[in-house]
């Protein structure tokens, strides 16, 4: 599940907006999920839709000035990517896609029981010393057995 945030930029003003619904409409109307009451923005201008596979799609809703994605007009539903720049009127929306924290955590903390994470370097050194001493003992036993065989 990919999270979508939009970094709105108009002139020197910036604001980050979290897209909190699977269908998110941007436009001039108060009823829109994101209301942009500025010239050049249609009443219902553009729609973001989250697909079941986690991809986000943008489509123009027949706006007068169009929706621009990376300097190209959006003429059909189009997949958006992290870093894309969308223009709605004179407002740019920078696409910020990320995985939610719980998904990231589960990807990196799902360890099997057979693996051990060492708490510190000292613990690691002790394990190496222990392994080396066992190896020395084993080599000494092998030498003794060889000596006994020779006699």
Coordinates of N, CA and C in Angstrom, one line a residue:
X1 N 0.8 -1.2 0.0 CA 0.0 0.0 0.0 C 0.9 1.2 0.0
X2 N 0.8 2.0 -1.1 CA 1.7 3.2 -1.2 C 0.9 4.4 -0.8
X3 N 1.6 5.2 0.1 CA 1.0 6.5 0.5 C 1.3 7.6 -0.5
X4 N 0.4 8.5 -0.7 CA 0.6 9.6 -1.6 C 0.4 10.9 -0.8
X5 N 1.5 11.7 -1.0 CA 1.4 13.1 -0.5 C 1.7 14.0 -1.7
X6 N 1.2 15.2 -1.6 CA 1.4 16.2 -2.7 C 2.0 17.4 -2.0
X7 N 3.1 17.9 -2.6 CA 3.7 19.1 -2.2 C 3.2 20.2 -3.1
X8 N 2.3 21.1 -2.6 CA 1.7 22.1 -3.3 C 2.6 23.3 -3.3
X9 N 2.8 23.9 -4.5 CA 3.6 25.1 -4.6 C 2.9 26.1 -5.5
X10 N 2.8 27.3 -4.9 CA 2.2 28.5 -5.7 C 3.0 29.7 -5.3
X11 N 3.8 30.2 -6.3 CA 4.7 31.2 -6.0 C 5.8 30.8 -5.0
X12 N 5.9 31.5 -3.9 CA 6.8 31.1 -2.8 C 6.2 30.3 -1.7
X13 N 4.9 30.0 -1.8 CA 4.2 29.3 -0.8 C 4.2 27.8 -1.1
X14 N 4.5 27.0 0.0 CA 4.4 25.5 -0.1 C 3.6 25.0 1.0
X15 N 2.9 23.9 0.7 CA 2.1 23.1 1.7 C 2.1 21.7 1.3
X16 N 2.3 20.8 2.2 CA 2.2 19.3 2.0 C 0.8 18.8 2.4
X17 N 0.2 18.1 1.5 CA -1.1 17.5 1.7 C -1.1 16.0 1.6
X18 N -1.6 15.3 2.5 CA -1.7 13.9 2.5 C -3.0 13.5 1.8
X19 N -2.9 12.6 0.8 CA -4.1 12.1 0.1 C -4.6 10.9 0.9
X20 N -5.7 11.1 1.6 CA -6.2 10.2 2.6 C -7.3 9.3 2.1
X21 N -7.6 9.3 0.8 CA -8.7 8.5 0.3 C -8.3 7.9 -1.0
X22 N -8.9 6.7 -1.4 CA -8.5 6.0 -2.6 C -8.9 6.8 -3.9
X23 N -10.0 7.6 -3.7 CA -10.4 8.5 -4.8 C -10.3 9.9 -4.2
X24 N -9.5 10.8 -4.8 CA -9.2 12.1 -4.3 C -9.3 13.2 -5.4
X25 N -10.3 14.1 -5.2 CA -10.6 15.0 -6.3 C -10.0 16.4 -5.9
X26 N -9.4 17.0 -6.9 CA -8.8 18.4 -6.7 C -9.6 19.3 -7.6
X27 N -10.0 20.5 -7.0 CA -10.7 21.4 -7.8 C -11.1 22.7 -7.0
X28 N -11.8 23.6 -7.6 CA -12.2 24.8 -7.0 C -13.4 24.7 -6.0
X29 N -14.2 23.7 -6.2 CA -15.4 23.5 -5.3 C -15.0 23.1 -3.9
X30 N -15.8 23.6 -3.0 CA -15.6 23.3 -1.6 C -15.8 21.8 -1.3
X31 N -16.6 21.1 -2.2 CA -16.9 19.7 -2.0 C -15.7 18.8 -2.4
X32 N -14.7 19.4 -3.1 CA -13.5 18.6 -3.5 C -12.7 18.2 -2.3
X33 N -12.0 17.1 -2.4 CA -11.1 16.7 -1.3 C -10.0 17.7 -1.1
X34 N -9.5 18.3 -2.1 CA -8.6 19.4 -2.0 C -9.1 20.6 -2.8
X35 N -9.5 21.6 -2.0 CA -10.1 22.8 -2.7 C -9.0 23.8 -2.9
X36 N -8.9 24.2 -4.2 CA -7.9 25.2 -4.6 C -8.7 26.4 -5.3
X37 N -9.1 27.4 -4.5 CA -10.0 28.4 -5.0 C -9.2 29.5 -5.8
X38 N -8.5 29.1 -6.8 CA -7.7 30.0 -7.6 C -8.1 30.0 -9.1
X39 N -7.8 31.1 -9.8 CA -8.0 31.2 -11.2 C -7.3 30.1 -11.9
X40 N -7.8 29.6 -13.0 CA -7.2 28.5 -13.8 C -7.5 27.1 -13.2
X41 N -8.1 27.0 -12.1 CA -8.5 25.7 -11.5 C -10.0 25.6 -11.8
X42 N -10.4 24.5 -12.4 CA -11.8 24.2 -12.7 C -12.5 23.7 -11.4
X43 N -13.8 23.7 -11.4 CA -14.6 23.3 -10.3 C -14.2 21.9 -9.8
X44 N -14.2 20.9 -10.7 CA -13.6 19.6 -10.4 C -12.6 19.4 -11.5
X45 N -11.3 19.6 -11.1 CA -10.2 19.7 -12.1 C -9.6 18.3 -12.4
X46 N -9.1 17.6 -11.4 CA -8.4 16.4 -11.6 C -8.7 15.4 -10.5
X47 N -8.5 14.1 -10.8 CA -8.8 13.0 -9.8 C -7.6 12.1 -9.7
X48 N -7.3 11.8 -8.5 CA -6.2 10.8 -8.1 C -7.0 9.5 -7.7
X49 N -6.6 8.4 -8.2 CA -7.3 7.1 -7.9 C -6.2 6.1 -7.5
X50 N -6.4 5.4 -6.4 CA -5.5 4.4 -6.0 C -6.0 3.1 -6.5
X51 N -5.2 2.3 -7.2 CA -5.6 1.0 -7.7 C -5.4 -0.1 -6.7
X52 N -5.9 -1.2 -6.9 CA -5.8 -2.3 -5.9 C -4.3 -2.8 -5.8
X53 N -3.5 -2.6 -6.9 CA -2.1 -3.0 -6.8 C -1.2 -1.9 -6.2
X54 N -1.8 -0.8 -5.7 CA -1.1 0.2 -5.0 C -0.6 1.4 -5.9
X55 N -0.8 1.2 -7.2 CA -0.4 2.3 -8.1 C -1.4 3.5 -8.0
X56 N -0.9 4.7 -8.2 CA -1.8 5.8 -8.2 C -2.0 6.3 -9.6
X57 N -3.2 6.7 -10.0 CA -3.5 7.1 -11.3 C -4.0 8.6 -11.2
X58 N -3.7 9.4 -12.2 CA -4.3 10.7 -12.3 C -5.0 10.8 -13.6
X59 N -6.1 11.6 -13.6 CA -6.9 11.8 -14.8 C -7.5 13.2 -14.7
X60 N -7.6 13.9 -15.8 CA -8.2 15.2 -15.9 C -9.7 15.0 -16.0
X61 N -10.5 15.8 -15.4 CA -11.9 15.7 -15.3 C -12.6 16.7 -16.3
X62 N -12.0 16.9 -17.4 CA -12.6 17.8 -18.4 C -12.4 19.3 -18.1
X63 N -11.3 19.6 -17.4 CA -11.0 20.9 -16.9 C -10.8 21.8 -18.2
X64 N -11.0 23.1 -18.0 CA -10.8 24.1 -19.1 C -9.4 24.2 -19.5
X65 N -8.5 24.3 -18.5 CA -7.1 24.5 -18.7 C -6.2 23.2 -18.7
X66 N -6.9 22.1 -18.5 CA -6.2 20.8 -18.5 C -5.3 20.5 -17.3
X67 N -4.9 19.3 -17.2 CA -4.0 18.9 -16.1 C -2.7 18.5 -16.8
X68 N -1.6 19.0 -16.3 CA -0.3 18.8 -17.0 C 0.5 17.9 -16.1
X69 N 1.1 16.9 -16.6 CA 1.9 15.9 -15.9 C 3.3 15.9 -16.6
X70 N 4.3 16.4 -15.9 CA 5.7 16.4 -16.4 C 5.7 17.1 -17.8
X71 N 5.1 18.2 -17.9 CA 5.0 19.0 -19.1 C 4.2 18.4 -20.3
X72 N 3.4 17.4 -20.0 CA 2.6 16.8 -21.0 C 1.1 16.8 -20.5
X73 N 0.2 17.1 -21.4 CA -1.2 17.1 -21.0 C -1.7 15.7 -20.6
X74 N -2.5 15.6 -19.6 CA -3.1 14.3 -19.2 C -4.4 14.1 -20.0
X75 N -4.3 13.2 -21.0 CA -5.5 13.0 -21.9 C -6.2 11.7 -21.6
X76 N -5.6 10.8 -20.7 CA -6.2 9.6 -20.3 C -5.7 9.2 -18.9
X77 N -6.3 8.3 -18.2 CA -5.8 7.9 -16.9 C -4.3 7.5 -17.0
X78 N -3.5 8.1 -16.2 CA -2.0 7.9 -16.3 C -1.4 7.6 -14.9
X79 N -0.5 6.6 -14.9 CA 0.2 6.3 -13.6 C 1.1 7.4 -13.2
X80 N 1.1 7.7 -12.0 CA 2.1 8.7 -11.5 C 3.2 8.1 -10.7
X81 N 4.3 8.7 -10.6 CA 5.5 8.2 -9.9 C 6.0 9.3 -9.0
X82 N 6.9 8.8 -8.0 CA 7.5 9.7 -7.1 C 8.3 10.8 -7.8
X83 N 8.1 12.0 -7.5 CA 8.9 13.1 -8.1 C 8.2 13.8 -9.3
X84 N 7.1 13.2 -9.8 CA 6.4 13.8 -10.9 C 5.9 15.2 -10.5
X85 N 5.7 16.0 -11.5 CA 5.2 17.4 -11.3 C 3.9 17.5 -12.1
X86 N 2.9 17.9 -11.3 CA 1.5 18.1 -11.9 C 1.2 19.5 -11.8
X87 N 0.6 20.1 -12.9 CA 0.2 21.5 -12.9 C -1.4 21.5 -12.9
X88 N -2.0 22.2 -12.0 CA -3.4 22.4 -11.9 C -3.5 23.9 -11.9
X89 N -3.9 24.6 -13.0 CA -3.8 26.0 -13.1 C -2.4 26.5 -12.9
X90 N -2.2 27.4 -12.0 CA -0.8 27.9 -11.7 C -0.2 27.3 -10.4
X91 N -0.8 26.2 -10.0 CA -0.3 25.5 -8.8 C 0.4 24.2 -9.3
X92 N 1.6 24.0 -8.8 CA 2.3 22.7 -9.0 C 2.1 21.8 -7.9
X93 N 1.9 20.5 -8.2 CA 1.8 19.5 -7.2 C 2.9 18.5 -7.4
X94 N 3.9 18.4 -6.5 CA 5.0 17.5 -6.6 C 4.5 16.2 -5.9
X95 N 4.6 15.1 -6.6 CA 4.2 13.8 -6.1 C 5.2 13.2 -5.2
X96 N 4.8 12.8 -4.0 CA 5.6 12.2 -3.0 C 5.0 10.8 -2.6
X97 N 5.6 9.8 -3.1 CA 5.1 8.4 -2.9 C 6.0 7.7 -1.9
X98 N 5.4 7.0 -0.9 CA 6.2 6.3 0.0 C 5.4 5.1 0.6
X99 N 6.1 4.2 1.2 CA 5.4 3.1 1.8 C 5.1 3.5 3.3
X100 N 4.0 3.1 3.8 CA 3.7 3.4 5.2 C 4.8 2.8 6.1
X101 N 5.0 3.4 7.3 CA 6.1 2.9 8.2 C 5.9 1.5 8.6
X102 N 4.6 1.0 8.8 CA 4.5 -0.4 9.3 C 4.9 -1.4 8.2
X103 N 4.7 -1.0 6.9 CA 5.1 -1.9 5.8 C 6.6 -1.9 5.7
X104 N 7.3 -0.8 5.9 CA 8.7 -0.7 5.8 C 9.3 -1.6 7.0
X105 N 8.8 -1.4 8.2 CA 9.2 -2.1 9.4 C 9.1 -3.6 9.2
X106 N 8.0 -4.0 8.7 CA 7.8 -5.5 8.5 C 8.7 -6.1 7.5
X107 N 9.1 -5.3 6.5 CA 10.0 -5.8 5.5 C 11.4 -6.1 6.0
X108 N 11.8 -5.3 7.0 CA 13.2 -5.4 7.5 C 13.3 -6.0 8.9
X109 N 12.2 -6.4 9.5 CA 12.3 -7.0 10.9 C 11.7 -8.4 10.9
X110 N 11.5 -9.0 9.8 CA 10.9 -10.3 9.7 C 12.1 -11.3 9.6
X111 N 12.7 -11.6 10.8 CA 13.9 -12.5 10.8 C 13.4 -13.9 11.2
X112 N 14.1 -14.9 10.6 CA 13.8 -16.3 11.0 C 14.5 -16.5 12.3
X113 N 14.0 -17.5 13.1 CA 14.6 -17.8 14.4 C 16.0 -18.3 14.3
X114 N 16.4 -18.8 13.1 CA 17.8 -19.4 13.0 C 18.8 -18.3 12.9
X115 N 18.4 -17.0 12.7 CA 19.4 -16.0 12.6 C 19.5 -15.2 13.9
X116 N 20.7 -14.7 14.2 CA 20.9 -14.0 15.4 C 21.5 -12.6 15.1
X117 N 21.0 -11.6 15.7 CA 21.5 -10.3 15.6 C 22.4 -10.0 16.8
X118 N 23.6 -9.7 16.6 CA 24.6 -9.5 17.7 C 24.3 -8.1 18.2
X119 N 24.3 -7.9 19.5 CA 24.1 -6.7 20.1 C 25.2 -5.7 20.1
X120 N 26.4 -6.2 20.1 CA 27.6 -5.3 20.0 C 28.8 -6.0 19.5
X121 N 29.9 -5.3 19.3 CA 31.1 -5.8 18.8 C 31.8 -6.7 19.8
X122 N 31.7 -6.4 21.0 CA 32.3 -7.3 22.1 C 31.8 -8.7 22.0
X123 N 30.5 -8.8 21.8 CA 29.8 -10.1 21.7 C 30.3 -10.9 20.5
X124 N 30.5 -10.2 19.4 CA 31.0 -10.8 18.2 C 32.4 -11.3 18.4
X125 N 33.3 -10.4 19.0 CA 34.7 -10.8 19.3 C 34.7 -12.1 20.2
X126 N 33.9 -12.2 21.2 CA 33.9 -13.3 22.0 C 33.5 -14.6 21.3
X127 N 32.6 -14.5 20.3 CA 32.2 -15.6 19.5 C 33.3 -16.1 18.6
X128 N 34.1 -15.1 18.1 CA 35.2 -15.5 17.2 C 36.3 -16.1 18.1
X129 N 36.6 -15.6 19.2 CA 37.6 -16.2 20.1 C 37.2 -17.6 20.5
X130 N 35.9 -17.8 20.8 CA 35.4 -19.1 21.2 C 35.5 -20.1 20.0
X131 N 35.2 -19.6 18.8 CA 35.3 -20.5 17.6 C 36.8 -20.8 17.4
X132 N 37.7 -19.9 17.5 CA 39.1 -20.1 17.3 C 39.7 -21.1 18.3
X133 N 39.3 -21.0 19.6 CA 39.8 -21.9 20.6 C 39.2 -23.3 20.3
X134 N 38.0 -23.5 19.8 CA 37.5 -24.8 19.5 C 38.3 -25.4 18.3
X135 N 38.7 -24.5 17.4 CA 39.4 -25.0 16.2 C 40.8 -25.5 16.7
X136 N 41.4 -24.7 17.6 CA 42.7 -25.1 18.1 C 42.6 -26.5 18.8
X137 N 41.7 -26.7 19.6 CA 41.5 -27.9 20.3 C 41.3 -29.1 19.3
X138 N 40.5 -28.8 18.3 CA 40.2 -29.9 17.3 C 41.5 -30.2 16.5
X139 N 42.3 -29.2 16.2 CA 43.5 -29.5 15.5 C 44.5 -30.3 16.4
X140 N 44.5 -29.9 17.6 CA 45.4 -30.6 18.6 C 45.0 -32.1 18.7
X141 N 43.7 -32.3 18.8 CA 43.2 -33.7 18.9 C 43.6 -34.5 17.7
X142 N 43.5 -33.9 16.5 CA 43.8 -34.6 15.2 C 45.3 -34.9 15.2
X143 N 46.1 -34.0 15.7 CA 47.6 -34.3 15.7 C 47.9 -35.5 16.7
X144 N 47.2 -35.5 17.8 CA 47.4 -36.6 18.8 C 47.0 -37.9 18.2
X145 N 45.9 -37.9 17.5 CA 45.4 -39.2 16.8 C 46.4 -39.6 15.8
X146 N 47.0 -38.7 15.0 CA 48.0 -39.0 14.0 C 49.2 -39.6 14.6
X147 N 49.7 -39.0 15.7 CA 50.8 -39.5 16.4 C 50.6 -40.9 17.0
X148 N 49.4 -41.1 17.5 CA 49.1 -42.4 18.0 C 49.1 -43.5 16.9
X149 N 48.6 -43.1 15.8 CA 48.6 -44.1 14.6 C 50.0 -44.4 14.1
X150 N 50.8 -43.4 14.2 CA 52.2 -43.6 13.7 C 52.9 -44.6 14.6
X151 N 52.7 -44.5 15.9 CA 53.4 -45.4 16.9 C 52.8 -46.7 16.8

